[in-house]
Short mmCIF file of C-alpha atoms in Angstrom, two decimals:
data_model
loop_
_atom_site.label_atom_id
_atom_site.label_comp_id
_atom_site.label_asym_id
_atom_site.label_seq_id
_atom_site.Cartn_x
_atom_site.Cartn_y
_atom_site.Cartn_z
CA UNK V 1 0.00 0.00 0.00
CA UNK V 2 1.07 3.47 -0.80
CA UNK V 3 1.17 5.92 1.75
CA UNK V 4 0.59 9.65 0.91
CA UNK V 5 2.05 12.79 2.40
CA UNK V 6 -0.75 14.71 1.41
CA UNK V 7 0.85 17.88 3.47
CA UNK V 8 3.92 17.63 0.62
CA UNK V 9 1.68 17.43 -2.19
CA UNK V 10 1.69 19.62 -5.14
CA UNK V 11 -1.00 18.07 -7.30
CA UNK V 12 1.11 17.62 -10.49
CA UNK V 13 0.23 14.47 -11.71
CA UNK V 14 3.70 13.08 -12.56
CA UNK V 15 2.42 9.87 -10.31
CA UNK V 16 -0.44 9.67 -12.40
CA UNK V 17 1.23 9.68 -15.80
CA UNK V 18 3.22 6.87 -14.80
CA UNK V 19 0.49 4.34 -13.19
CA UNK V 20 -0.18 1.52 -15.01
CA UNK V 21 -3.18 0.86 -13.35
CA UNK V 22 -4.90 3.97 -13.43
CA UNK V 23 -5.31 3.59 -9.79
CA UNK V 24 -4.51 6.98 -9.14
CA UNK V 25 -7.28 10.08 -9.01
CA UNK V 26 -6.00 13.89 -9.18
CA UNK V 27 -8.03 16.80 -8.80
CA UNK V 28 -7.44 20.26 -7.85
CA UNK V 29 -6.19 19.82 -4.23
CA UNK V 30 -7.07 16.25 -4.00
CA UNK V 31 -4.90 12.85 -4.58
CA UNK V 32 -6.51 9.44 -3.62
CA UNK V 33 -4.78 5.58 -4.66
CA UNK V 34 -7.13 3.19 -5.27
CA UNK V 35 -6.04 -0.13 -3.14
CA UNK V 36 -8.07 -2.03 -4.74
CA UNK V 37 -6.64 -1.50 -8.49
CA UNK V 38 -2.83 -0.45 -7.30
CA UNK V 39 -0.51 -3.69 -7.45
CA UNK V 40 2.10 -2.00 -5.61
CA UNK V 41 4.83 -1.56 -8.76
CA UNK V 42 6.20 1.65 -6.66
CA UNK V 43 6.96 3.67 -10.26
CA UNK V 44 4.69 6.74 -8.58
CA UNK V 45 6.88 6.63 -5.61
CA UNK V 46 10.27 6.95 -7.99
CA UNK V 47 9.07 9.31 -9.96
CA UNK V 48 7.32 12.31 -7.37
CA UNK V 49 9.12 15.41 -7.51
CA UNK V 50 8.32 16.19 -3.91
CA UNK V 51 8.88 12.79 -1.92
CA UNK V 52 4.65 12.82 -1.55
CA UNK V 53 4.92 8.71 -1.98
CA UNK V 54 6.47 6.35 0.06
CA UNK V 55 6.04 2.34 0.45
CA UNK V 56 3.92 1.25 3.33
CA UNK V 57 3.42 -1.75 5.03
CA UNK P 1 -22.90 24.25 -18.68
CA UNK P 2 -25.34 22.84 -21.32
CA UNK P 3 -26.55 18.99 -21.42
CA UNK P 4 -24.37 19.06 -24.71
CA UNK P 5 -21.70 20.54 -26.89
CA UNK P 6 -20.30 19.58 -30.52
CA UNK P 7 -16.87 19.65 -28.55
CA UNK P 8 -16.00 19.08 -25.32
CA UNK P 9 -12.41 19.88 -24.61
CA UNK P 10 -10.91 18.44 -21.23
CA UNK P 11 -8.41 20.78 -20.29
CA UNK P 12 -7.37 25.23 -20.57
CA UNK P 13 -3.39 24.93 -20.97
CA UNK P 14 -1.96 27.03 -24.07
CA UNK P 15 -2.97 23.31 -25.85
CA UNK P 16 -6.89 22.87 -25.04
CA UNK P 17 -7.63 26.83 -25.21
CA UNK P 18 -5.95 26.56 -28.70
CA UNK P 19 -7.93 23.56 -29.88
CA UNK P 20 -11.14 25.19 -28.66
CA UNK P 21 -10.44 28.26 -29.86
CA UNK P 22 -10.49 26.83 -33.46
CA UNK P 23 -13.11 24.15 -33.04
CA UNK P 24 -15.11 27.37 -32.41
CA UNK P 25 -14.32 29.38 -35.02
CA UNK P 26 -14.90 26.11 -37.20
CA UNK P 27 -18.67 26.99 -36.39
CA UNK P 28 -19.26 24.66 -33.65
CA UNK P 29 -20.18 24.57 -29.83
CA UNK P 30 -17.70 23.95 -27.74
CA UNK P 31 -16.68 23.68 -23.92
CA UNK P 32 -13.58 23.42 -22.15
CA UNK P 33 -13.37 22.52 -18.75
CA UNK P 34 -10.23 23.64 -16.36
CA UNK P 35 -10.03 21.53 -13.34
CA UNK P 36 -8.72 23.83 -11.21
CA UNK P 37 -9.69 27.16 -9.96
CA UNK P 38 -7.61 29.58 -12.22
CA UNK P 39 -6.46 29.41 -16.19
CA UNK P 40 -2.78 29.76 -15.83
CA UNK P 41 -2.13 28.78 -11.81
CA UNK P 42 -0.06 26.71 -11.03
CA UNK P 43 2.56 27.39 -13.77
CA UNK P 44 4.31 24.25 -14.47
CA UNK P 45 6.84 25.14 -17.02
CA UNK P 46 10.01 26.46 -17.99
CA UNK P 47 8.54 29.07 -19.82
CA UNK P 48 10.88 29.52 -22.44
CA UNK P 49 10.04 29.24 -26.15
CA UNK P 50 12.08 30.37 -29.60
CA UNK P 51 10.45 33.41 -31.51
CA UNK P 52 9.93 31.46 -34.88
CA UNK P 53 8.02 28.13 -33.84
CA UNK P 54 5.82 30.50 -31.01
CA UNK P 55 5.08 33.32 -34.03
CA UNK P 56 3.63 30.81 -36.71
CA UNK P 57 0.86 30.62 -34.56
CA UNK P 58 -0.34 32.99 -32.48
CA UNK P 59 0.26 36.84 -33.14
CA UNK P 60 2.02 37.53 -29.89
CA UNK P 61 1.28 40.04 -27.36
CA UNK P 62 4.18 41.90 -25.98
CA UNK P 63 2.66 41.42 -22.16
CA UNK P 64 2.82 37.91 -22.81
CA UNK P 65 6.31 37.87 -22.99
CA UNK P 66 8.48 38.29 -19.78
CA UNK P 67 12.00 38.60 -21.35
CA UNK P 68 13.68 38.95 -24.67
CA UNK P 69 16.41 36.22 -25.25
CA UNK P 70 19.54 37.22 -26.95
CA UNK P 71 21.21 33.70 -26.51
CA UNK P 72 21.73 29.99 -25.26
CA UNK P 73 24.40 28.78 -22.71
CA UNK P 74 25.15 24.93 -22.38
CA UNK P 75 27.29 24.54 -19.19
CA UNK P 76 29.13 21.59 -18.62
CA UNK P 77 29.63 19.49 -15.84
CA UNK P 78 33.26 21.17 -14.84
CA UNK P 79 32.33 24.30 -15.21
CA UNK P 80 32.71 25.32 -18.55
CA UNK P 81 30.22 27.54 -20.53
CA UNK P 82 29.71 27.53 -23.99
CA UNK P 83 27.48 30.04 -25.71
CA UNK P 84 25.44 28.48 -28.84
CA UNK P 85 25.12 30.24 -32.04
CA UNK P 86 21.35 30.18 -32.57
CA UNK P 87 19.23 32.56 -35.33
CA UNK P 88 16.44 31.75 -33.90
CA UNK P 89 15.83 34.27 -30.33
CA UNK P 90 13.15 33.62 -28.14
CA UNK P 91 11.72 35.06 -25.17
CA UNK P 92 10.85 33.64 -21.59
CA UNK P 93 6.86 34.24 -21.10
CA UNK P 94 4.62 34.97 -18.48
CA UNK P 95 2.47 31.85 -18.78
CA UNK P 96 -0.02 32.99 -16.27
CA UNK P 97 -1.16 35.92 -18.70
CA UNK P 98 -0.52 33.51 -21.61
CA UNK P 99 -2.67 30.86 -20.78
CA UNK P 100 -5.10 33.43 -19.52
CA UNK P 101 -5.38 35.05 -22.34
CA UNK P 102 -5.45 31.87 -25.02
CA UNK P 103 -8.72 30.39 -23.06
CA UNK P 104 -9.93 33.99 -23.25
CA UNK P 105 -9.24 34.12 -27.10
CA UNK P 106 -11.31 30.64 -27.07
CA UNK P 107 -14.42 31.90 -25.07
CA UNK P 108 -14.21 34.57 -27.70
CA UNK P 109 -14.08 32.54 -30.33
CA UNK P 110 -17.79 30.93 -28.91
CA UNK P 111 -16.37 28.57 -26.81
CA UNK P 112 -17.91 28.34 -23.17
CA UNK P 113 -14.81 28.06 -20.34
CA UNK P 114 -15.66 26.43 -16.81
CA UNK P 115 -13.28 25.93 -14.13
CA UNK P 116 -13.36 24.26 -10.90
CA UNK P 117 -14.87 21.50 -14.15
CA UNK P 118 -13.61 17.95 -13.00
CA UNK P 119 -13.80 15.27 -15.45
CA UNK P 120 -13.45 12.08 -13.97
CA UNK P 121 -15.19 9.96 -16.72
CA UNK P 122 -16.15 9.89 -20.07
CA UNK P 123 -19.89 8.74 -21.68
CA UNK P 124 -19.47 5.83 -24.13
CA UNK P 125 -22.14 4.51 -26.74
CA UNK P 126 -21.04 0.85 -28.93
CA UNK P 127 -17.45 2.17 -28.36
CA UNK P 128 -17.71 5.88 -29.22
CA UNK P 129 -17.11 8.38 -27.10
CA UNK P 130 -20.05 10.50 -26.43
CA UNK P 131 -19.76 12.93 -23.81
CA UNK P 132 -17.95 13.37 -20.44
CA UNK P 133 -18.50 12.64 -16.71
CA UNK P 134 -17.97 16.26 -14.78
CA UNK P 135 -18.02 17.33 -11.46
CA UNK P 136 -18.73 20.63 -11.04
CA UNK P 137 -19.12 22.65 -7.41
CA UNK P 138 -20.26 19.54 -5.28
CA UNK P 139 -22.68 17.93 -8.32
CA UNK P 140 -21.85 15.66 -10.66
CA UNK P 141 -23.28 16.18 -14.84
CA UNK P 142 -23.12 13.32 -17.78
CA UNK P 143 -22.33 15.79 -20.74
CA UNK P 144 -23.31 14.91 -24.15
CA UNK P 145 -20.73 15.41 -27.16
CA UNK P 146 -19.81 14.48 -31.16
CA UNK P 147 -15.80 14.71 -29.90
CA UNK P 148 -14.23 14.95 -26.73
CA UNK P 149 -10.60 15.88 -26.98
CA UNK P 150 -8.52 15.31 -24.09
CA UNK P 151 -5.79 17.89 -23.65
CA UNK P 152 -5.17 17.03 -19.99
CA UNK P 153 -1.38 16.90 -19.55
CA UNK P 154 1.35 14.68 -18.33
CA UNK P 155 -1.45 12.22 -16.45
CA UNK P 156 -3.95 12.22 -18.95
CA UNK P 157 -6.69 9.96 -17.99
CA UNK P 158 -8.69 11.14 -21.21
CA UNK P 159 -7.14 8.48 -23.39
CA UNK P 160 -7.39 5.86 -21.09
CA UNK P 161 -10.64 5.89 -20.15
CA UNK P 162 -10.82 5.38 -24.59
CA UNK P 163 -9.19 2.21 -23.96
CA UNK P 164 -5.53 4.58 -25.45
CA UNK P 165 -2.62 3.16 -23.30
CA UNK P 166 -0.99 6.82 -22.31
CA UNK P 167 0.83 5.74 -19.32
CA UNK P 168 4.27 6.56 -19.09
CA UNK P 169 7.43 4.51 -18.70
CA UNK P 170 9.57 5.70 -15.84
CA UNK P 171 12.77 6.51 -18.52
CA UNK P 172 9.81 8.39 -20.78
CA UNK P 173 8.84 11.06 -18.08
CA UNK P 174 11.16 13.88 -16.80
CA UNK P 175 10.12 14.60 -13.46
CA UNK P 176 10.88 18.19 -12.70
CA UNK P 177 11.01 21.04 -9.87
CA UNK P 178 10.40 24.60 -10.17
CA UNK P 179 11.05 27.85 -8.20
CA UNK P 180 10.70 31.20 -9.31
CA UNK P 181 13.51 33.23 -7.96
CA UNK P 182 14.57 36.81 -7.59
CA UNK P 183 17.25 38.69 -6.14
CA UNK P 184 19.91 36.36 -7.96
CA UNK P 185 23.38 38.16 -10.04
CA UNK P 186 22.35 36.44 -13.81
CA UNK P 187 22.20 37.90 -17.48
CA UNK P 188 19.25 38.45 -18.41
CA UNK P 189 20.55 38.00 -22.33
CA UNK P 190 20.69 33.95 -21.57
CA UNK P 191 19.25 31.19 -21.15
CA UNK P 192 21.37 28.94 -19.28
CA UNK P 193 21.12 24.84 -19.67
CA UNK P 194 23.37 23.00 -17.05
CA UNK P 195 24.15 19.41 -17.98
CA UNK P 196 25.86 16.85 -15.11
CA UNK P 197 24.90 13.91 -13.39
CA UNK P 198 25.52 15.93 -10.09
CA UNK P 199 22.93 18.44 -10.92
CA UNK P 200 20.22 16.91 -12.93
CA UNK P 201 21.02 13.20 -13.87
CA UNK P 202 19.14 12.26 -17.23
CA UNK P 203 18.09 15.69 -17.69
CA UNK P 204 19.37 19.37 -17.28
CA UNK P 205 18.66 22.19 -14.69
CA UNK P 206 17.43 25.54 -16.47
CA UNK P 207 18.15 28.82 -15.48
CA UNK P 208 15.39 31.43 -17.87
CA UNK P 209 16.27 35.09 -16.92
CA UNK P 210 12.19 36.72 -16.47
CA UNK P 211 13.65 40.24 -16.10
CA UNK P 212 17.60 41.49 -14.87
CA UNK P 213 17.50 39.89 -11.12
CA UNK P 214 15.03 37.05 -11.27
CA UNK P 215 14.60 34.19 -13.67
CA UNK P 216 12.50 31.09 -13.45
CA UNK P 217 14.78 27.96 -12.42
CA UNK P 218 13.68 24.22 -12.40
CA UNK P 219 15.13 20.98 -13.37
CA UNK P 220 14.21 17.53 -14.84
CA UNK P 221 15.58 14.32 -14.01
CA UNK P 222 14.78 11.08 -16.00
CA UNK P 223 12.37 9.26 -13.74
CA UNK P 224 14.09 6.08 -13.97
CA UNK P 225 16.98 8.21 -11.92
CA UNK P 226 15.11 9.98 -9.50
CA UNK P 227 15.05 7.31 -7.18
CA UNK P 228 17.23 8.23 -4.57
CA UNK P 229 17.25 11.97 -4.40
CA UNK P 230 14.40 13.73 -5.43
CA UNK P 231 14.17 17.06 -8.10
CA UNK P 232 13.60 19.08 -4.85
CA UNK P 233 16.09 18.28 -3.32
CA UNK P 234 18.50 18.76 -6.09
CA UNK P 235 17.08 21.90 -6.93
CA UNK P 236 17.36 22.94 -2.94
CA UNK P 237 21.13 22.01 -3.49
CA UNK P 238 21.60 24.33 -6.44
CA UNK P 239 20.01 26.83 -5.32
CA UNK P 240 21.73 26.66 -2.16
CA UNK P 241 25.85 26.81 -3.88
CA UNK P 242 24.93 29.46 -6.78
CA UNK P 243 22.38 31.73 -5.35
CA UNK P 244 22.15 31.57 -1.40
CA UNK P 245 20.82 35.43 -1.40
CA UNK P 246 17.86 34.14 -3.48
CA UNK P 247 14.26 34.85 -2.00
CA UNK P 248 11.90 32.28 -3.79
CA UNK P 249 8.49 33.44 -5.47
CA UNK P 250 7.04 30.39 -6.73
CA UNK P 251 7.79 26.50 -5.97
CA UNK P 252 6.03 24.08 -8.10
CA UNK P 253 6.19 20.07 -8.78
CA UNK P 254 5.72 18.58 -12.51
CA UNK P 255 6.24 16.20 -14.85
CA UNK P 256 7.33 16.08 -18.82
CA UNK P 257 6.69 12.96 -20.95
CA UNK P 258 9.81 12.63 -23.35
CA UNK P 259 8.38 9.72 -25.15
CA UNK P 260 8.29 7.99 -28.59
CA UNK P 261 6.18 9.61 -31.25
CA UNK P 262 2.27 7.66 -30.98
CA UNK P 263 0.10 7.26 -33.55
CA UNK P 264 -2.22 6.13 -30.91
CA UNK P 265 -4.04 9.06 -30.33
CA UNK P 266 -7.47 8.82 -31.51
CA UNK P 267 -10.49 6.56 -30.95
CA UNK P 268 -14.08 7.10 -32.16
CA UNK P 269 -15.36 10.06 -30.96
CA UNK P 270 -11.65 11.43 -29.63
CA UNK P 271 -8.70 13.02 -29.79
CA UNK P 272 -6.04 13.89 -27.09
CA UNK P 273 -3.46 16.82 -27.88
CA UNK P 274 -0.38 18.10 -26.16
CA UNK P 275 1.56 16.20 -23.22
CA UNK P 276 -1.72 14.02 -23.30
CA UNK P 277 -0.71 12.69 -26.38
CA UNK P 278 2.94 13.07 -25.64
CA UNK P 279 3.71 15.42 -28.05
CA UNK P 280 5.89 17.53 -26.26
CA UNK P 281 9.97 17.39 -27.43
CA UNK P 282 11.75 14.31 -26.49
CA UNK P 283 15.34 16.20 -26.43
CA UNK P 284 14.23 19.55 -24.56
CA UNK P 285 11.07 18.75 -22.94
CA UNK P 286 9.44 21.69 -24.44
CA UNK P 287 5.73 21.36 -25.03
CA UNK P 288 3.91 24.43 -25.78
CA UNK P 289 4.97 25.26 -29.48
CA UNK P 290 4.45 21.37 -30.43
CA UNK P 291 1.07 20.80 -28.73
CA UNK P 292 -0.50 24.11 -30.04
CA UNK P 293 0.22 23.38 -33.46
CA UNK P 294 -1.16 19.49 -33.04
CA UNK P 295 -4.14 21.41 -31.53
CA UNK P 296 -4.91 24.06 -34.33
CA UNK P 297 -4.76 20.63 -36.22
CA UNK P 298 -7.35 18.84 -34.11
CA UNK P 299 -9.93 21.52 -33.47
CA UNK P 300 -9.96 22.38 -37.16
CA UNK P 301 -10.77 18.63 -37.83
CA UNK P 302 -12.88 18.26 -35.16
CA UNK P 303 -15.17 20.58 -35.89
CA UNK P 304 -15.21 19.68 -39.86
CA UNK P 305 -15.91 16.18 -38.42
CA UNK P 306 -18.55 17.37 -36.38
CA UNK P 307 -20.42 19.01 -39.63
CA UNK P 308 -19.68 15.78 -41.77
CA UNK P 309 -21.71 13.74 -38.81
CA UNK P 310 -18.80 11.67 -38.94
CA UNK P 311 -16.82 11.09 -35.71
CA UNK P 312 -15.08 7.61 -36.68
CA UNK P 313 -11.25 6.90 -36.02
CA UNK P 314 -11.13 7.10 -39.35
CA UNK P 315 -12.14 10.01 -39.96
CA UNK P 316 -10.46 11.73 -37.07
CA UNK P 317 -6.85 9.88 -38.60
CA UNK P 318 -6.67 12.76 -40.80
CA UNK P 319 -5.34 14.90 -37.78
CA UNK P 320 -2.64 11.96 -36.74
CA UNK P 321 -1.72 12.17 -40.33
CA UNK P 322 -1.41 16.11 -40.27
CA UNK P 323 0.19 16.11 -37.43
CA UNK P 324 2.73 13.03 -38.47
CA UNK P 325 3.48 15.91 -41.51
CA UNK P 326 4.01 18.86 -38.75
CA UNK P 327 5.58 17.58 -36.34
CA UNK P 328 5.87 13.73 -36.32
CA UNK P 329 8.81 12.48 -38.38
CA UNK P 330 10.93 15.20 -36.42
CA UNK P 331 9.43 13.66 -32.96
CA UNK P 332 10.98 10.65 -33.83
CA UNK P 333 14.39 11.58 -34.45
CA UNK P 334 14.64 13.50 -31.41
CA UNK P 335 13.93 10.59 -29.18
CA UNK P 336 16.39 8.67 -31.19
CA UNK P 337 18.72 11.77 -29.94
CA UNK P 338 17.28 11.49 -26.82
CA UNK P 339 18.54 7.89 -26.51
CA UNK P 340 21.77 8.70 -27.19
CA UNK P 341 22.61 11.48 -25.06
CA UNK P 342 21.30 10.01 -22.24
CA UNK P 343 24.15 7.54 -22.71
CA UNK P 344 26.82 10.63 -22.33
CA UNK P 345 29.07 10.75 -19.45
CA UNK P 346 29.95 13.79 -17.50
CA UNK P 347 33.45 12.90 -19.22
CA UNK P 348 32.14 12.78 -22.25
CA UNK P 349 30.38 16.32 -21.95
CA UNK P 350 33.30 17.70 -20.63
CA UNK P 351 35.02 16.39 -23.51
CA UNK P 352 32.18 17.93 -25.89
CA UNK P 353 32.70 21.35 -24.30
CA UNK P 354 36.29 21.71 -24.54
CA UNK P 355 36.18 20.33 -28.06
CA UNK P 356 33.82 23.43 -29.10
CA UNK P 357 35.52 25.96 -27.04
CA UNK P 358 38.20 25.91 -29.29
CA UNK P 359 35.98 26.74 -32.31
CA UNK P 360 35.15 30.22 -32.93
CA UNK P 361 31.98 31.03 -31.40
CA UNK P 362 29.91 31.26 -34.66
CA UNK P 363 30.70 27.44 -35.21
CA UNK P 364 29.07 26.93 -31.54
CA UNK P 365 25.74 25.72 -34.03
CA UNK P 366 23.33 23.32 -32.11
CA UNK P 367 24.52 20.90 -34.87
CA UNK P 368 27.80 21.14 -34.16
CA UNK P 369 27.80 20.70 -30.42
CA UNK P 370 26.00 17.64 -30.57
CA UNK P 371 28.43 16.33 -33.63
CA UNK P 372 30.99 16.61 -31.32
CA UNK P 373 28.87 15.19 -28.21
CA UNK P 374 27.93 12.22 -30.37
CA UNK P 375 31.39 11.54 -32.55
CA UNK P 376 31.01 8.28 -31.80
CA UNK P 377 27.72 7.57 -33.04
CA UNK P 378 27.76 8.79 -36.69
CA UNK P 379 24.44 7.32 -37.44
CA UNK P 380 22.38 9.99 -35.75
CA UNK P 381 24.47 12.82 -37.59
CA UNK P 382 21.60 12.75 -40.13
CA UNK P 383 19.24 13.25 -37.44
CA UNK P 384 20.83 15.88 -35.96
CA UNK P 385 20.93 17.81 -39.09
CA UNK P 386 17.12 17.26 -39.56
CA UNK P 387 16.15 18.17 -36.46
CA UNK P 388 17.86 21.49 -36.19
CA UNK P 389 17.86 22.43 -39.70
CA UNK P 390 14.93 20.36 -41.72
#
C-alpha cells in the first residue's frame, strides 16, 4: 500500500502519468490511490518530484 | 454548462484553449473545462520558447512575454560555458497571462470556459465516445458530445478511459522542480542549460532570466533516476551553492513525458493533444509550441468532423496524419537523440565542451555541439541535421 504525504503534495500528476493501473485520481487539491486496483509496482513513488509517496506496510 | 456541446475539450493549458479556440471558429459549440480554480495557476513550465516556432501561430502580445532572449548557454559538468550560435531568439513568457489570455481568445471565439470543471469519466455509446462525466461545485453532470478531446497533460486519464494506453514509462517522463527566484546576479541576455549527473542526472537544470535579477529555475531528471534523491532536493542544493541570497516566489512540482512519437491518439469520438498525447519534445522537454500546433490541427478537424456527422477513427486519422506531416517524423528523431545522449558521461560532456571551445563562437551551431557530443555515433548525424535544420 502506498502511503501519501498529502501535506507535501503539489497536485502535479507526474504519479499519475506513470500508473499503469490507473489507480490513481487527481483533482485540484485532491490525490486518492485506489487499493483495490494499485498492485504496488512503486513507479509513482520513484518518480514524485516532492517525496509525496512512500512504500507502506 | 449545457446537457451538450459539438466539442467538449478536457483541459485550458496554451494546448486545449488553442484547440477550442479553433473548433469554435470552425462553427461549432464547444466547452472546455479547467479543473482547477484559475487558467494559468499553477505554472508548471520552464517558460521559455524560440520566436519562430511561437510566431507561426499565435500573433504575440508583448505582455505575454516576460523577457527577450539574446542567446543559449550549455554549461558543462566542470564548469565550462559555452554560448550556442542560434538565429532563432526567443523570449521567456509569463504563462499565467498567456494561458489566460489563449482560453480567453477561445471563449471569444464561442467557446464556453468552466473551471473548478472535474472530469473524472467519459460517456461511451457501442465504443464511441459521447460525452464526459464532470463534477462541477459539489454535483456531478453526464455531458453529451460528437468529440471529446482530451488535452489534460502529463497524467492524462482522457485516453485511457478510450481504452488509449498513455501511461508513461519511468525513462519516458522527466520529473521536474520549479522555483521562481529573484534577487539572484544572472544575465538576463541567456538562457542557461546545465548538464551533469551531479545536478540533474538524465536531464538538465534551467536557469530562464524573467527580467535582470530574477529568472524562473527548475530541473528535470529522468524518472528512472530519481530514485534516490528527489528534483527538490536537487534543486534545494543548487540553489543553495549558486544563489544563497535568493528569495523564492514560486515552488512548483511537474512532470514532462519525453516519449516515442504515438500514432495512438485517436479513438471514435476522440482526440487527445499536447503532453496528453505526448507530443511535447523528447530532447528539450518543451511542449507548448508542439502541442498548439497538433491542436490548431485537431480543433480544425474536429469541428469539420462534427459538420460531416462523422466522428469515426477514421475520420479523425486525418489529424494523426497532419500532425505526423508537422511535427511527427521530427518527434521521432529526437527521441532517437534522446537515446543517445542520455548515454553521455559527464566525461564525455566535458570532452564535448572543450572540443567546441576551441571553435570560434559562430561554429558553436546546435549541430555542431552535438556532432561533437555524439562523434562516436555517426548514425544519428543525419538526425541531428534534420532536427535542427529540416
Amino acid at each position: 500500500m502506498i502511503k501519501i504525504k498529502k501535506d507535501l503534495c503539489d497536485f502535479c500528476g507526474t504519479c499519475v502519468s506513470v500508473c499503469p493501473d490507473d489507480a490513481i485520481e487527481l483533482f485540484e487539491t485532491r490525490v486518492i490511490i485506489n487499493n483495490e486496483i494499485c498492485t504496488d509496482c512503486l513507479r509513482c513513488v520513484k518518480v514524485c518530484p516532492f517525496d509525496v509517496l512512500e512504500a507502506g506496510s | 454548462m449545457k446537457d451538450y456541446y459539438d466539442v467538449i475539450v478536457v483541459g485550458g493549458g496554451p494546448t486545449g484553449s488553442t484547440a477550442a479556440r479553433l473548433a469554435a471558429e470552425g462553427g461549432v459549440k464547444v466547452l472546455l473545462l479547467e479543473k482547477d480554480r484559475e487558467i494559468g495557476i499553477p505554472v508548471r513550465c520552464g517558460e521559455a520558447v524560440g520566436e519562430k516556432g511561437i510566431s507561426k501561430i499565435v500573433e504575440l502580445k508583448e505582455e505575454w512575454i516576460a523577457n527577450h532572449i539574446k542567446g543559449l548557454r550549455l554549461v558543462a559538468p566542470d564548469g565550462t560555458k559555452v554560448k550556442v550560435h542560434h538565429e532563432d531568439v526567443g523570449f521567456v513568457l509569463d504563462r499565467k497571462r498567456f494561458d489566460y489570455d489563449l482560453a480567453m481568445n477561445a471563449a471569444n471565439a464561442g467557446a464556453e470556459v468552466v473551471t473548478k470543471a472535474y472530469a473524472f469519466g467519459l460517456l461511451t455509446e457501442n465504443g464511441t465516445v459521447t460525452g464526459v462525466k464532470v463534477q462541477y461545485i459539489g454535483k456531478q453532470y453526464d455531458i453529451r458530445s460528437k468529440i471529446v478531446i482530451g488535452a489534460d497533460g502529463v497524467e492524462s486519464r482522457v485516453g485511457r478511459w478510450a481504452g488509449l494506453k498513455t501511461n508513461l514509462k519511468l525513462k519516458d517522463v522527466e520529473t521536474c522542480a520549479q522555483m521562481t527566484a529573484t534577487n539572484i546576479n544572472i544575465d538576463q541576455n541567456y538562457c542557461d542549460f546545465y548538464f551533469s549527473s551531479d545536478i540533474a542526472p538524465g536531464g538538465y537544470l534551467w536557469v530562464f532570466p524573467k527580467n535582470k535579477n530574477t529568472a524562473n529555475i527548475g530541473l528535470g531528471l529522468a524518472g528512472d533516476k530519481a530514485q534516490n534523491k528527489s528534483p527538490l532536493s536537487y534543486l534545494k542544493d543548487f540553489m543553495k551553492s549558486n544563489f544563497p541570497d535568493a528569495s523564492v516566489l514560486t515552488t512548483v512540482a511537474g512532470g514532462v513525458p519525453v516519449a516515442p512519437y504515438t500514432e495512438n491518439i485517436v479513438s471514435n469520438g476522440l482526440m487527445l493533444v499536447g503532453d496528453a498525447a505526448h507530443q511535447s519534445n523528447p530532447i528539450s522537454g518543451g511542449g507548448i509550441v508542439l502541442g498548439m500546433l497538433a491542436a490548431q490541427i485537431a480543433g480544425r478537424i474536429a469541428s469539420e468532423a462534427v459538420k460531416e456527422n462523422n466522428v469515426s477513427e477514421q475520420r479523425l486519422s486525418q489529424y494523426v496524419k497532419e500532425w505526423e506531416k508537422a511535427g511527427g517524423s521530427n518527434h521521432r528523431r529526437a527521441y532517437r537523440l534522446k537515446e543517445s545522449v542520455a548515454k553521455l558521461t559527464d566525461d564525455d560532456l566535458n570532452k564535448t565542451a572543450a572540443a567546441i571551445q576551441k571553435k570560434p563562437e559562430d561554429k558553436h551551431t546546435v549541430v555542431n555541439i552535438f556532432k561533437a557530443a555524439l562523434i562516436n555515433q555517426p548514425k544519428l548525424i543525419p538526425d541531428i541535421f534534420k532536427i535542427f535544420l529540416g
